[in-house]
Structures are given as structure tokens and as C-alpha cells.
Amino acid sequence: MSTQSHSSSPTDIPAPLLPLLQLLSSVFLTLQSTFKRIPGSPIIVRYIKSSYQDDPWRSLLEVLLIAFAVRTLLMGRTRGEGAGKNFIKLTEKEIDELVDEWKPQPLVEEPNDLDHLTLSTVPTIYGPNGARVKLSPAGKTVLNMTIPNWQGFVENEKMKQVAIETLRNYGVGTCGPSGFYGTIDVHMKLEEDIASFLGTEAAIIYAQAFAAVSSVIPAFAKRGDIIVADRGVNFAIHKGLQISRSTIRWYAHGDMKDLERVLQNVEREQKRKGGKLTKKFIVAEGVFENDGMMLELPKVLELKYKYKYRLILDESQSFGMVGAHGRGITEHYGVPASEVDMILGSMATGLATGGGFCAGSYHVCNHQRINSSASVFSASLPAMLATTASTAISILNSQPALQSTLQANILLFRQILSKLEPLPMTESGVPTIGSSSTAGSMPPPPVPNKDAIIHIPSHINSALIHIFLLNPPPTTEAEERLLQEVVDEVVSKSDVLITRARRLRGQEIFEPEPSLKVCISSSFSRKEIEKAAKGLREALVKVCGKKR
Amino acid sequence: WTSQWNPDEPIHALEEERPPYHVLIATYLSYLLLIVLGHVRDFFGKRFRQSHYSHLMEHDGYAALNSDFDSFYVRRLKKRLDDCFARPVTGVAGRTIQLLDRTGPDDNSSFELTGGYTRALNVSSYNYLGFASSTGGCADAVDAAIRRYGISGAGPRHDASTLDLHHQTEKLVARFLGVEAAMVVSMGFATNSTNIPALVSKGCLVISDEFNHASIRFGVRLSGASLRTFKHNDMHALEALLREVISQGQPRTHRPWKKILVIVEGLYSMEGSLLNLPMFMELKRRYKFYAYVDEAHSIGAIGPNGRGVCDYFGIDPREIDVLMGTFTKSFGAAGGYIAGSKELIDRLRLRSHAMAYAESMSPPVLTQILASMASIMGVAPPLAAPAGEELDTMSVASRPTAYGPASSSTLPSWFSLPTPLLNGTEGREKLRRLAFNSRYLSSGLRKLGFIVYGHRDSPIIPLLLYQPAKMHYFSQMMLKRFGADKTPIVVVIVAYPATPLITSRVRFCLSASHTKNDIDMLLRACDEVGDALDLKHGKQTMKVEEVIAAAEELVASNF
């Protein structure tokens, strides 16, 4: 009431307060009028007034009663969580009996036959790893085509020198997470090096690439956010998606039409539902770890802008492998790296040291320093792995010739193997495989190959090559055994070490088909590549050809 | 002094000391003030300085990358203390550490290095045994390893990236711990997050201590198993929970759990509290759960032989199903291990995400582990092996829990260590020094009237600060000392979310490389700053010089 009287005599109120008071009084009035409009409201008012006059204690009691009722209601709801209806009250004796009765399953199950095969076929390298290795202490040297050694950094002498210098200044471990005196100057230098090499604003490094990938995604994508992911993404991404608890939509592997369809579906759904604007991400890999295919980045970028998505791109394999300087698929397609919101990469594959990184804008990287659990709760990268990674980047920057050697090696290898593929490659190396990679005019009409026994979906520029069987045996186990036979044959006949792609059967979201994995390096000579490819071709024909 | 369980001494302080009420109220009030101020600044900032908030708001149809609500704590509370966190350093994180000086001109939004350096006493790094070093026997071994092996382990372990060095390290780790087999992973965090999902799945229950490390929670979430937590280090609460979950079975269906895995830590990194292992083992026998003990901080740091909590309490390590630990701390290396029975490790090799998809551990890191571990154990010439029996596959009954030296046959042939490391004298010396330092500082701070958490044998010593503003001051005043002695000291301050909101603390991590003088200096510094900031909320029973004079008695007494 007093507000009204004040506003009616405006003379003794300072002018700037007038609108405020007017607002207050109008709010008060609307409240009053709405209350009056509620049916039965005069009765309540009368009741309160009269009861207060008769007996103030009674009204107090009534208020307390209401409060108590509300409290019991709330209590009931919280208790429902743990115990509730489903909780069975048992006596102590009954509990004791149940405890005695309970027999847990063994902590680990008995390994099956395939497990034994997996365990017994893991090779051990005696001495240093690299392009040429020994499989027993006094054994012969074999060509190692299983490790991601794209540019031959594994055996680089310069990097060893740098590592020893670093050891003499920094020791080995950092003895602390980056928040607690674990940020060394060499870490900051490496972050700057990565950012300027790729051309992003900033970068952040992690102590392991696998953990980086699975921790960056949940640092941004939360419950309620939407992630559209390629069905072919690697295991680390799967784990990241799982932790994020976001809504996940899959699109067919490498199929841009399907991606657009999924994006449209999401848009339609969101329009129908309305509600708050959520974060939306597309997650894909540059070169896919599971089959070596390459992402059609320009198309993805186009769609990302059209439908307002952010792109998380895992370049763990492609960083150091493709592009004129090895900057990854952004360089390959000539797209500025800053167009991709988050580029994940690995220093352990392309640079042959250790750890992973995420490059992006300043805000993207800074956010992770406090919100990404693998960065916050883990000791930082050993100093020598950081300095050697910096060295490797400067080598990549200054020696583009490495890339052309690598590409020539890949091409040679693929040409030799293509004789077993459904559509053999022409001499000039025009890729005839893959439906999406070369649209439009393809000069010679492909001749179907009747000797075809394998299928290689990997991109022609990818140093990571997966070989799939065209007519696999009926069961996965038989197929794995067959591929292992090929691996054994190649190593015993041609002294070339390749591997079957190791999977975690039973833990993958989509079970990948068994395949052989071959990694090409620029440190192999043309002769070695030729020998290896021919050896592998013969082994494939020998082991798989006869079974058809 | 050795770090060993004294049955007369309680494992926990019976009643944790509580601060006076005015401290609690002041703490709540200061958080309230910070929150209100923060919201006021956000409210006006969003309207008048939009460019500073662009990354927090919707723009062009994109939702904000991180909402202002989620990042409120970081922007408005933590940022005020940011110059105490993530200080960049250079060189070895040893007894002392070299800081790169920096300034934060724009309210800590960004920092600029001034180019200067400050050398400070380091009571912050997890360098418990002082093996982080750029010189000495271990560094020489690593040097040789780099020349021989290079620096890369290359790809995942299951592809051809398992070196002979990996096998040798895994053998030595198993021997060190006194179990059958072990497996190493290239990152400590990933050791938990990639192996827990390989052990449990849907239909299994994981019971976890409420203060377990983030990597454990990460791993449990990936596994799909159900999760229950119990009150920190409270074995009675664990027992009550076990009785409930076993008798009730799975929610809704009431079917019995397939298996129950209880995950605890040996030594808690924020509390300094030690697992009550004797009682835990009793519960294990009664309730048949599987035990997973994370010894990230206790391995190397606790026990008369440096073998962690099992060694400390004199319990056979083979009774614990899964032993996990890291090499980042006591061994001055990186990565982690899982150890246990041979069946367990074989199974994990097959199912662990890290084995199939993550990079393998790099040779210099492996060598650092080999060298530091061997020098804790001491190396013995190979014994004539009993006919037809391998050394490390003895049954539980046949071997007493005495931790022997490493046999020289398990180490690489090119490996050479100087004599004090070879015969284990230096290792023993380090363990004793660490045990003395821990007990001395912990008891000394209590006598000075500070509220200190944790076990007295723990090298992690948290000192409670409570009010948020004091965190900043404490850190600054230790770095820029105002007393007679100006030696800077770097400390770690920990606040929410790593600890409960009100119990902000400073955490000292001691090392065997600290001398008694270092600890004396730290005590004097704490006394100085503690008086200035009014931190002595307990009862002060001794003056600082009295504490320093009575160091030996303090360590030996069990109060």
C-alpha cells in the first residue's frame, strides 16, 4: 500500500527512482489482481485473517504442519533411490546366510583358442625397433612393416642426440601433473611448435595419444549434446563417445550422402522438439585407423558449416603421413587447419616419440587444461619425448622430400598388390578403387579381375594399408587363423613382418572385419618394397588362393 | 627410521581435528561473496563487454562451447588464484626446482614470461625417492638405452612393438612386487582407464572409495559395471555396504552380482591417508570380493622395502587380486603397471585397450624403471635355479613374504649400475630418509598447531587452510618469504573440486632427497606464514625451535 501512496506524491522522491517505483507498484498490483482471479481466493484471505485474529498460535501450527507435509513428501522421493520399494528388509542372520551362499564368478575367464592364438602370435623385437628388426636374440633381420614409422623417425640419429641432451638437463619423468609444477618449458615449446606447424591458434599436449582422444571428446560433449560420428572411427573415439554420454548418431562409413541425411534428420528432430540449442559435433578420422580410408574433408566442412556443427577430427594416423609436409589431411586437401574446430593427433605415430595433442583455438585448448581428465589428472609427458617431437616437426618442415619418398613407396606397394584386387590399378597409378574418391570422368573402363582375392579400401596416399579378404571363411575365427597363416608365411619366406589387425573382440561397438595391416615407411628402399609386396602377394595367393 | 606398521598406532587419527566454527563460517561467507561477485560481474559483463564473453554465448546458431554456468567456478573463483597453478618450470623436478618467472597483467587471463628464473625448494613433486635426476647411475643407464634403442616404442604392443626391454621390465616389476606377473602401460592414468573395463562389465559391481582418483572413475564408467561408493577409508561403511549389496543383489532383478570388485587406493593423494589393509583383507576373506589396490602413490614410498602398503602391513601381495601402480612418482619415470596372477595378466593382455590400441612404453622410460627399481631392490648374482622350477612361479605357500633382491639375469646384459645402486645401499638409504622426513614434518606441523590430515608415515602431508583467500597468500608467501630466511619454497595448493569445498589445503610431498635442514626450513616457513595468516587452528604445544631440536623424539614417539 505504501508504494502506491509514494508514487502518488512524487515530489519528495528523486527523479531517477520514479520508473523503478512505478514498476514495483505495477508488479504488486498485477500480483494482487491475479491472486483475486484464482477461484476461492477471497475465502483463503478471510480464513487467514480470522484465524490470526482468533488464535495466532493456530496459524503457526498450521504453517508448521504444511512444512512438515512438504518435507515428508521430499524425503520419500530421495529414499526411493537407494532402498524404496525394491529394498527387501532382511534380518542379520539372513544376510549372513546370503553372504555365505554368494559365489562370485572368477575374476578372469579361461582364455579360449583364439585368445591363445592372439597371445602366442605377438612378436617380440630383440634390440631396437625400426624398419629392420630382429625377432630373436641371434635371429636374422626382417623388414618391419607393422609400426607407424612413416618418415623413419624411429631410428633417427638426430632425435637420439636431442633425447640425450634433454636427459642431461631434465631427467626422465616430470614427477607431476601439468597443474602442479609439471609444465616444463619444453612442453610449452612443443605446443607452440605444433600450433604453428598446423596453423592453429594453440595446442595442448597429453601424455598418451589414446587417452587424449578418449578424454578430449567428453571434455566438450556432455549429456544432451549431439554427436554425429562415422561408423568406422577407431576404438579410442568409441571410448570418448561412451564417456561423454551425449546422443550419438552414426552415419555409414565414408558416405557423405548418409552424413547429410543424418544431419537433416537431427535438424528435423530438433525443430519438432524445440527446446534449447545444444552443442553439435561431427566426429571423424583423417585417415581411419581401422581401414586406411581418408575422410572427404572439404565435403564434411561444407556440411558442418551448413548445419552448424563443430568438427572433431582425429588425425592420429594422418599427422606426419599425408600432405606435402605431413601436416595431415588439412594440408592434403589444402584447407586451413583452423577451419577444423579440434584436431587430435599423436606424437607416437607420425613423430615416433610419445603422447598426443589437440590443436584448435585458444579457448578450445585452454578449456581442456582444466576440464579434460587425462590432462588434469595425469603426470605430464617426459621432457625428452617433447623435445624430440619438436625436432621431428622441424625435420618435417624442412624436408618435404621425405613425403615424396613415402608416397612413391606406397604407390609401388599398391601397384604390385593391385593384381589381386577386383579392379587393378593402371600403371600411372590412377586409383580405381573406392566409389567416392574419383567421381566424374574415369578414363579407362575398369576390367574386372578374375584373380581377385583381396580388397584394399585404404586411400592411395595412406601409408597405413589394410587388406581384407574378398571371400572370407564363414567364421571370424577361421578368418583370423587364415590371416595369421599369411603373416607367418610372409615372415618365414620373405623375411617381412606384417601383422593382422588386432581387435578387442567383444568390446568393440561395431565388430571390424579381420584384416591384415601393413605400414609403409619412407626409410624402405624401392627394392625392399618390391620384395615385400611380391612376397605378400605370393603368400596371399598360396594361403588364400587354394581355399576358394 | 623405517616406514613400517606399528600395531600400537592407530591407522587413522581417531577423530579428525575440526576447525573452530568461526573459520568454517568465514570460509562459507567468502565463497558466498565470491559467487555473488562473480554473478554480478557476469551479469554486467555480458551486457557491456560482449567481446569477452563471446565464447560463452550462442552465436550464429552454434551453442556455446562451454556454458557460463559450467565454467563459472573456473572463471570467477579459480582464475583469481591462477598464478599459483601450472607455474612453468625448467630442469629436473628434484629437491629444488627452477621456476620461470611470469606476470599476469590482465587479471590472470594470460601470463607473460619475464625471462627470469627462481630456484626454489621443491616440496611439490611426486619425487618420493629422489630418482628424478639428470645425473647418476639411473641417468647413465637411460643414456645407454637411448643410444641402443632410440626413443620410440613405436606402435601398440600387440603389433610388433613389444621389445625385449618390455619383457624384462615386466619381469622385474613382478619380482619387485612379489607377484607372478605384471604388465606395463605407457601412461599412469590410462593404466586404470583402459584396464578396469577389461575386468568388469555389466552385471558386475564396483565398490569404490569416495576419494578414488579420476582415472578409476573414468575406467569404471567405461566398463558398464554398476558403481557404489563408500565413505572415505571407512572399513565399517564398506562392510555395511557389502552386506547390503550382496543380500540385495542386482537392482530390480535381485539376481546375485556376477562379481564384486572393490577398488581402493593404498595412499590417497589428497588426504595422505593410508588404506587400512589388515581390516580390508579380513573383509575380503569374509565377503569374497575381488580387491583392486591402486598404489600410484604408495609404491616405492611406503614400507620397509619400499613395496607399498602390502610391505608396510606385512601382508602377502599375492592375496590381493589386482595391484596397480605408477612409475611417475617414486621411480622418476612415466606410465603404470598392473600386476597379479599370471592368468589375470594374460587375460588383461588380451582385453586391455592399451595393449591393442595405445602406444607402447618408450625404451628410455623402461630403462629408468629398470634402473631405479633394481637399485631399490639391490641386484644379486644369479642363484643356481632349483631343477625344473622357475623362480617366479612359486606357490603362495612355498614362499615367505620376504622381498629379495633382483637377480642379475633378469636385467639386460648391457646394463651397468654403480656399486651403491647395485648392492641396494643407496636404495635402503633413500627409503629411510623418506620415512624420517615424512614422520618428522607431519608430527612437527601438528605440534605447531596446524590441522594436518593423513597418516604420519605418509610422504603426502596436507595442511588445512580453509578460506580460499589464504590459499593464494600461502602460496605467494612461501615463494616470496618475508622472514629472515628468504629461500623460496614452492607448494601445491589444492581446492575444490579436488577436495570438498571448505577443506582447501596446501599439500607437501616430501622426497628422500630433502635433507633435515630442508625440513627445518619448511617448518620455520610454515610457522612464519601460519602466524601471519592465522592458520594454527589446532592446539600449539611446541615452539618451532623446540620442534626442530626434538626431531628424533618426535619421529620415534607414537602419539
XYZ file of N, CA and C in Angstrom, chain A residues 172-346:
525
model
N 64.273 -37.999 -16.607
C 63.273 -38.713 -17.407
C 61.856 -38.237 -17.088
N 61.359 -38.575 -15.910
C 59.965 -38.250 -15.580
C 59.821 -36.805 -15.127
N 58.576 -36.315 -15.162
C 58.337 -34.952 -14.714
C 57.834 -34.911 -13.282
N 57.437 -36.057 -12.755
C 57.025 -36.174 -11.357
C 55.866 -35.258 -10.981
N 55.006 -34.946 -11.910
C 53.849 -34.158 -11.506
C 52.939 -33.874 -12.669
N 51.649 -33.660 -12.392
C 50.734 -33.246 -13.458
C 51.018 -31.807 -13.859
N 50.525 -31.419 -15.020
C 50.908 -30.112 -15.537
C 50.449 -28.974 -14.633
N 49.403 -29.198 -13.851
C 48.935 -28.134 -12.957
C 49.867 -27.904 -11.784
N 50.590 -28.950 -11.389
C 51.430 -28.853 -10.192
C 52.903 -28.975 -10.556
N 53.437 -27.974 -11.161
C 54.859 -27.920 -11.489
C 55.292 -29.015 -12.458
N 54.350 -29.483 -13.279
C 54.711 -30.459 -14.292
C 54.734 -29.830 -15.678
N 54.497 -28.518 -15.750
C 54.576 -27.832 -17.043
C 56.000 -27.353 -17.245
N 56.709 -28.003 -18.143
C 58.104 -27.619 -18.365
C 58.170 -26.726 -19.588
N 59.207 -25.933 -19.662
C 59.336 -25.031 -20.816
C 59.289 -25.790 -22.142
N 59.841 -27.031 -22.165
C 59.831 -27.768 -23.435
C 58.415 -28.187 -23.836
N 57.532 -28.358 -22.856
C 56.129 -28.642 -23.202
C 55.514 -27.435 -23.901
N 55.772 -26.267 -23.341
C 55.194 -25.063 -23.946
C 55.748 -24.850 -25.344
N 57.053 -25.172 -25.505
C 57.667 -25.016 -26.826
C 57.012 -25.978 -27.820
N 56.797 -27.212 -27.404
C 56.187 -28.182 -28.313
C 54.769 -27.756 -28.691
N 54.032 -27.247 -27.708
C 52.668 -26.795 -28.015
C 52.700 -25.681 -29.055
N 53.641 -24.758 -28.884
C 53.775 -23.683 -29.884
C 54.171 -24.255 -31.242
N 55.106 -25.219 -31.220
C 55.578 -25.806 -32.477
C 54.430 -26.475 -33.228
N 53.630 -27.249 -32.504
C 52.517 -27.945 -33.156
C 51.545 -26.927 -33.730
N 51.208 -25.910 -32.904
C 50.232 -24.921 -33.364
C 50.732 -24.193 -34.596
N 52.008 -23.806 -34.603
C 52.467 -23.041 -35.762
C 52.683 -23.965 -36.968
N 53.028 -25.224 -36.722
C 53.183 -26.174 -37.832
C 51.842 -26.394 -38.524
N 50.794 -26.582 -37.720
C 49.482 -26.828 -38.313
C 48.812 -25.536 -38.761
N 49.145 -24.438 -38.086
C 48.474 -23.185 -38.380
C 47.208 -22.985 -37.570
N 47.222 -23.453 -36.318
C 46.088 -23.177 -35.437
C 46.533 -22.176 -34.389
N 45.551 -21.677 -33.609
C 45.879 -20.681 -32.589
C 46.730 -21.283 -31.485
N 46.366 -22.511 -31.072
C 47.032 -23.089 -29.905
C 47.000 -24.602 -29.998
N 47.683 -25.241 -29.064
C 47.654 -26.704 -28.979
C 47.882 -27.090 -27.529
N 47.462 -28.291 -27.187
C 47.713 -28.793 -25.830
C 48.194 -30.234 -25.970
N 49.204 -30.607 -25.185
C 49.738 -31.963 -25.328
C 49.308 -32.848 -24.167
N 49.230 -34.126 -24.465
C 48.839 -35.142 -23.493
C 49.958 -36.175 -23.393
N 49.889 -36.998 -22.335
C 50.959 -37.964 -22.124
C 50.769 -39.237 -22.943
N 49.584 -39.427 -23.516
C 49.364 -40.609 -24.352
C 48.282 -40.296 -25.370
N 48.471 -40.754 -26.601
C 47.534 -40.389 -27.652
C 46.163 -41.027 -27.428
N 46.144 -42.283 -27.032
C 44.868 -42.977 -26.824
C 44.042 -42.251 -25.771
N 44.689 -41.904 -24.663
C 43.984 -41.224 -23.586
C 43.543 -39.832 -24.018
N 44.340 -39.177 -24.867
C 43.977 -37.839 -25.321
C 42.666 -37.883 -26.081
N 42.580 -38.811 -27.032
C 41.383 -38.892 -27.869
C 40.159 -39.184 -27.004
N 40.300 -40.158 -26.095
C 39.118 -40.534 -25.326
C 38.796 -39.529 -24.232
N 39.655 -38.571 -24.016
C 39.362 -37.590 -22.971
C 38.959 -36.227 -23.527
N 39.387 -35.908 -24.744
C 39.030 -34.595 -25.308
C 37.534 -34.548 -25.629
N 37.017 -35.638 -26.201
C 35.607 -35.622 -26.604
C 34.685 -35.350 -25.410
N 34.820 -36.099 -24.291
C 33.937 -35.790 -23.160
C 34.240 -34.454 -22.489
N 35.398 -33.838 -22.783
C 35.649 -32.524 -22.194
C 34.710 -31.481 -22.801
N 34.218 -31.743 -24.007
C 33.324 -30.781 -24.654
C 31.893 -31.299 -24.762
N 31.746 -32.542 -25.192
C 30.406 -33.073 -25.402
C 29.874 -33.633 -24.098
N 28.715 -33.149 -23.703
C 28.127 -33.590 -22.439
C 26.781 -34.245 -22.721
N 26.146 -34.681 -21.659
C 24.810 -35.252 -21.776
C 23.891 -34.250 -22.465
N 23.130 -34.713 -23.424
C 22.187 -33.823 -24.109
C 22.756 -33.235 -25.393
N 24.056 -33.249 -25.539
C 24.647 -32.769 -26.784
C 24.518 -33.854 -27.854
N 24.755 -33.446 -29.093
C 24.581 -34.395 -30.187
C 25.911 -34.632 -30.891
N 26.243 -35.885 -31.070
C 27.465 -36.222 -31.804
C 27.079 -37.070 -33.008
N 27.495 -36.644 -34.178
C 27.304 -37.448 -35.373
C 28.666 -38.019 -35.727
N 28.767 -39.338 -35.720
C 30.082 -39.949 -35.890
C 30.070 -40.952 -37.027
N 31.229 -41.088 -37.638
C 31.425 -42.076 -38.701
C 31.426 -43.461 -38.068
N 30.809 -44.417 -38.733
C 30.768 -45.770 -38.160
C 32.129 -46.436 -38.125
N 33.078 -45.884 -38.876
C 34.384 -46.545 -38.954
C 35.419 -45.983 -38.001
N 35.023 -45.133 -37.046
C 36.039 -44.493 -36.206
C 36.713 -45.511 -35.283
N 37.862 -45.109 -34.772
C 38.672 -46.049 -34.006
C 38.170 -46.243 -32.573
N 38.817 -47.161 -31.906
C 38.392 -47.579 -30.577
C 38.490 -46.450 -29.546
N 39.551 -45.650 -29.649
C 39.719 -44.564 -28.677
C 38.547 -43.584 -28.774
N 38.100 -43.301 -29.987
C 36.958 -42.403 -30.157
C 35.711 -43.032 -29.552
N 35.532 -44.328 -29.799
C 34.383 -45.017 -29.193
C 34.338 -44.772 -27.697
N 35.504 -44.906 -27.066
C 35.563 -44.746 -25.617
C 35.215 -43.315 -25.228
N 35.709 -42.372 -26.018
C 35.385 -40.977 -25.740
C 33.902 -40.711 -25.864
N 33.278 -41.266 -26.896
C 31.841 -41.084 -27.107
C 31.069 -41.684 -25.933
N 31.545 -42.867 -25.499
C 30.859 -43.551 -24.418
C 30.893 -42.724 -23.130
N 32.057 -42.149 -22.827
C 32.195 -41.357 -21.603
C 31.351 -40.088 -21.685
N 31.208 -39.513 -22.884
C 30.542 -38.213 -22.998
C 29.062 -38.290 -22.657
N 28.444 -39.457 -22.832
C 27.011 -39.638 -22.575
C 26.145 -38.741 -23.457
N 26.699 -38.291 -24.569
C 25.895 -37.494 -25.491
C 25.023 -38.419 -26.321
N 24.115 -37.808 -27.071
C 23.308 -38.585 -28.002
C 24.152 -38.845 -29.243
N 24.340 -40.101 -29.599
C 25.229 -40.429 -30.712
C 24.415 -40.879 -31.914
N 24.691 -40.287 -33.054
C 24.089 -40.741 -34.312
C 25.217 -41.196 -35.217
N 25.058 -42.368 -35.826
C 26.118 -42.880 -36.699
C 25.752 -42.645 -38.151
N 26.725 -42.376 -38.969
C 26.481 -42.379 -40.415
C 27.377 -43.423 -41.050
N 26.953 -43.925 -42.207
C 27.688 -45.005 -42.871
C 29.107 -44.540 -43.160
N 30.047 -45.450 -42.968
C 31.460 -45.123 -43.037
C 31.843 -44.512 -44.380
N 32.321 -43.269 -44.340
C 32.807 -42.618 -45.544
C 31.729 -42.148 -46.506
N 30.464 -42.276 -46.129
C 29.368 -41.963 -47.045
C 28.831 -40.560 -46.748
N 29.190 -39.611 -47.614
C 28.809 -38.225 -47.357
C 27.311 -37.990 -47.526
N 26.677 -38.764 -48.397
C 25.225 -38.626 -48.573
C 24.521 -39.027 -47.288
N 25.016 -40.110 -46.713
C 24.400 -40.581 -45.480
C 24.634 -39.580 -44.352
N 25.820 -38.973 -44.353
C 26.104 -37.961 -43.339
C 25.080 -36.838 -43.442
N 24.841 -36.389 -44.671
C 23.886 -35.296 -44.840
C 22.487 -35.721 -44.394
N 22.144 -36.962 -44.727
C 20.824 -37.468 -44.316
C 20.690 -37.434 -42.792
N 21.751 -37.883 -42.093
C 21.703 -37.901 -40.632
C 21.598 -36.485 -40.087
N 22.366 -35.574 -40.694
C 22.332 -34.195 -40.218
C 20.938 -33.601 -40.396
N 20.320 -33.926 -41.554
C 18.957 -33.420 -41.782
C 17.984 -33.997 -40.774
N 18.132 -35.295 -40.505
C 17.248 -35.930 -39.524
C 17.336 -35.242 -38.174
N 18.585 -34.991 -37.765
C 18.780 -34.349 -36.464
C 18.113 -32.983 -36.460
N 18.287 -32.255 -37.561
C 17.703 -30.916 -37.621
C 16.186 -30.985 -37.499
N 15.620 -31.941 -38.232
C 14.157 -32.084 -38.204
C 13.681 -32.403 -36.792
N 14.379 -33.352 -36.189
C 14.003 -33.748 -34.830
C 14.055 -32.565 -33.882
N 15.131 -31.782 -34.011
C 15.292 -30.670 -33.083
C 14.217 -29.632 -33.288
N 13.848 -29.419 -34.561
C 12.782 -28.458 -34.839
C 11.495 -28.906 -34.194
N 11.224 -30.219 -34.316
C 9.988 -30.748 -33.778
C 9.967 -30.617 -32.261
N 11.084 -30.972 -31.659
C 11.139 -30.951 -30.197
C 11.265 -29.546 -29.652
N 11.897 -28.664 -30.412
C 12.164 -27.337 -29.894
C 13.215 -27.408 -28.819
N 13.066 -26.571 -27.806
C 13.997 -26.640 -26.694
C 15.260 -25.862 -26.941
N 16.184 -26.057 -26.021
C 17.402 -25.251 -26.015
C 18.330 -25.685 -27.146
N 19.120 -24.740 -27.602
C 20.143 -25.047 -28.598
C 21.245 -25.871 -27.928
N 21.570 -27.017 -28.509
C 22.626 -27.833 -27.894
C 23.874 -27.811 -28.769
N 24.965 -28.265 -28.150
C 26.200 -28.359 -28.918
C 26.101 -29.549 -29.860
N 26.621 -29.380 -31.068
C 26.567 -30.478 -32.035
C 27.956 -30.711 -32.604
N 28.360 -31.952 -32.656
C 29.706 -32.273 -33.129
C 29.650 -33.329 -34.231
N 30.562 -33.208 -35.174
C 30.826 -34.315 -36.097
C 32.172 -34.891 -35.687
N 32.233 -36.199 -35.521
C 33.496 -36.830 -35.141
C 33.926 -37.780 -36.250
N 35.147 -37.602 -36.723
C 35.650 -38.488 -37.774
C 37.158 -38.536 -37.690
N 37.747 -39.407 -38.493
C 39.204 -39.501 -38.528
C 39.725 -39.007 -39.861
N 40.941 -38.534 -39.860
C 41.580 -38.104 -41.095
C 41.836 -39.303 -41.981
N 42.759 -40.149 -41.555
C 42.921 -41.465 -42.165
C 42.445 -42.452 -41.115
N 41.481 -43.277 -41.488
C 40.864 -44.140 -40.490
C 41.805 -45.256 -40.063
N 41.939 -45.408 -38.745
C 42.854 -46.403 -38.205
C 42.408 -47.810 -38.584
N 41.086 -48.003 -38.728
C 40.581 -49.353 -38.943
C 40.665 -49.846 -40.381
N 40.829 -48.947 -41.360
C 40.945 -49.446 -42.729
C 41.759 -48.548 -43.659
N 42.302 -47.458 -43.161
C 43.144 -46.617 -44.000
C 42.406 -45.717 -44.977
N 41.076 -45.668 -44.891
C 40.340 -44.764 -45.782
C 40.534 -43.316 -45.339
N 40.370 -42.394 -46.277
C 40.558 -40.991 -45.928
C 39.228 -40.253 -45.933
N 39.107 -39.330 -45.027
C 37.869 -38.561 -44.915
C 37.802 -37.540 -46.048
N 36.610 -37.347 -46.587
C 36.424 -36.292 -47.592
C 36.230 -34.981 -46.869
N 37.337 -34.394 -46.488
C 37.271 -33.237 -45.609
C 36.504 -32.048 -46.191
N 36.746 -31.677 -47.457
C 36.033 -30.492 -47.969
C 34.516 -30.631 -47.860
N 34.017 -31.844 -48.177
C 32.572 -32.057 -48.114
C 32.086 -31.965 -46.659
N 32.860 -32.568 -45.737
C 32.464 -32.528 -44.335
C 32.440 -31.091 -43.833
N 33.441 -30.316 -44.247
C 33.478 -28.915 -43.806
C 32.261 -28.167 -44.320
N 31.915 -28.438 -45.587
C 30.753 -27.770 -46.174
C 29.496 -28.086 -45.346
N 29.333 -29.371 -45.034
C 28.149 -29.777 -44.282
C 28.174 -29.217 -42.859
N 29.373 -29.192 -42.298
C 29.499 -28.696 -40.928
C 29.053 -27.236 -40.846
N 29.456 -26.440 -41.838
C 29.044 -25.046 -41.812
C 27.554 -24.920 -42.073
N 27.053 -25.759 -42.996
C 25.648 -25.649 -43.370
C 24.754 -25.965 -42.176
N 25.100 -27.021 -41.444
C 24.220 -27.440 -40.359
C 24.709 -26.995 -38.987
N 25.720 -26.145 -38.944
C 26.225 -25.573 -37.694
C 26.747 -26.640 -36.731
N 27.678 -27.404 -37.189
C 28.314 -28.399 -36.328
C 29.753 -27.987 -36.051
N 30.321 -28.557 -35.022
C 31.764 -28.422 -34.810
C 32.400 -29.745 -35.210
N 33.589 -29.680 -35.751
C 34.234 -30.898 -36.245
C 35.377 -31.311 -35.322
N 35.303 -32.517 -34.804
C 36.423 -33.097 -34.063
C 37.078 -34.105 -34.987
N 38.313 -33.826 -35.369
C 38.971 -34.646 -36.371
C 40.168 -35.340 -35.737
N 40.151 -36.663 -35.763
C 41.265 -37.413 -35.195
C 42.294 -37.687 -36.285
N 43.435 -37.047 -36.165
C 44.499 -37.237 -37.170
C 45.632 -38.069 -36.599
N 45.332 -38.943 -35.662
C 46.380 -39.755 -35.040
C 47.200 -40.487 -36.078
N 46.558 -40.973 -37.140
C 47.301 -41.693 -38.172
C 47.830 -40.742 -39.234
N 47.016 -39.766 -39.636
C 47.385 -38.972 -40.810
C 48.398 -37.875 -40.505
N 48.524 -37.463 -39.252
C 49.503 -36.433 -38.911
C 50.910 -36.994 -39.127
N 51.690 -36.322 -39.970
C 53.019 -36.834 -40.294
C 53.014 -37.788 -41.473
N 51.817 -38.137 -41.971
C 51.744 -39.114 -43.054
C 51.351 -38.500 -44.384
N 50.313 -37.694 -44.421
C 49.856 -37.141 -45.692
C 50.028 -35.620 -45.719
N 49.923 -35.063 -46.897
C 50.160 -33.636 -47.073
C 51.610 -33.422 -47.473
N 51.875 -32.293 -48.130
C 53.225 -32.065 -48.661
C 54.285 -32.033 -47.569
N 53.935 -31.557 -46.383
C 54.883 -31.534 -45.272
C 54.477 -32.484 -44.153
N 53.455 -33.275 -44.396
C 52.992 -34.175 -43.350
C 52.107 -33.502 -42.327
N 51.437 -32.412 -42.715
C 50.576 -31.733 -41.746
C 49.237 -32.434 -41.591
N 49.026 -33.472 -42.358
C 47.769 -34.198 -42.215
C 46.799 -33.855 -43.315
N 45.532 -34.255 -43.155
C 44.628 -34.149 -44.295
C 44.193 -32.713 -44.562
N 44.375 -31.821 -43.611
C 44.056 -30.426 -43.948
C 45.013 -29.942 -45.027
N 46.294 -30.308 -44.886
C 47.257 -29.911 -45.914
C 47.000 -30.676 -47.212
N 46.624 -31.938 -47.086
C 46.350 -32.760 -48.259
C 45.276 -32.124 -49.141
N 44.226 -31.619 -48.498
C 43.131 -31.003 -49.261
C 43.317 -29.504 -49.440
N 44.395 -28.964 -48.867
C 44.608 -27.536 -48.970
C 43.590 -26.697 -48.222
N 43.161 -27.192 -47.076
C 42.194 -26.453 -46.260
C 42.952 -25.901 -45.054
N 42.701 -24.664 -44.637
C 43.377 -24.190 -43.423
C 42.959 -25.033 -42.211
N 43.951 -25.393 -41.397
C 43.656 -26.240 -40.249
C 42.736 -25.555 -39.248
N 42.702 -24.222 -39.292
C 41.874 -23.508 -38.325
C 40.379 -23.691 -38.612
N 40.043 -24.241 -39.796
C 38.618 -24.488 -40.079
C 38.086 -25.675 -39.293
N 38.996 -26.576 -38.917
C 38.581 -27.706 -38.092
C 38.616 -27.241 -36.649
N 37.550 -27.532 -35.897
C 37.479 -26.981 -34.546
C 38.485 -27.626 -33.608
N 38.582 -28.944 -33.680
C 39.572 -29.616 -32.830
C 40.282 -30.665 -33.665
N 41.587 -30.549 -33.759
C 42.389 -31.565 -34.445
C 43.105 -32.369 -33.378
N 42.821 -33.672 -33.345
C 43.523 -34.538 -32.404
C 44.633 -35.224 -33.152
N 45.745 -35.418 -32.481
C 46.832 -36.070 -33.180
C 47.705 -36.822 -32.218
N 48.649 -37.552 -32.781
C 49.507 -38.366 -31.950
C 50.964 -38.052 -32.266
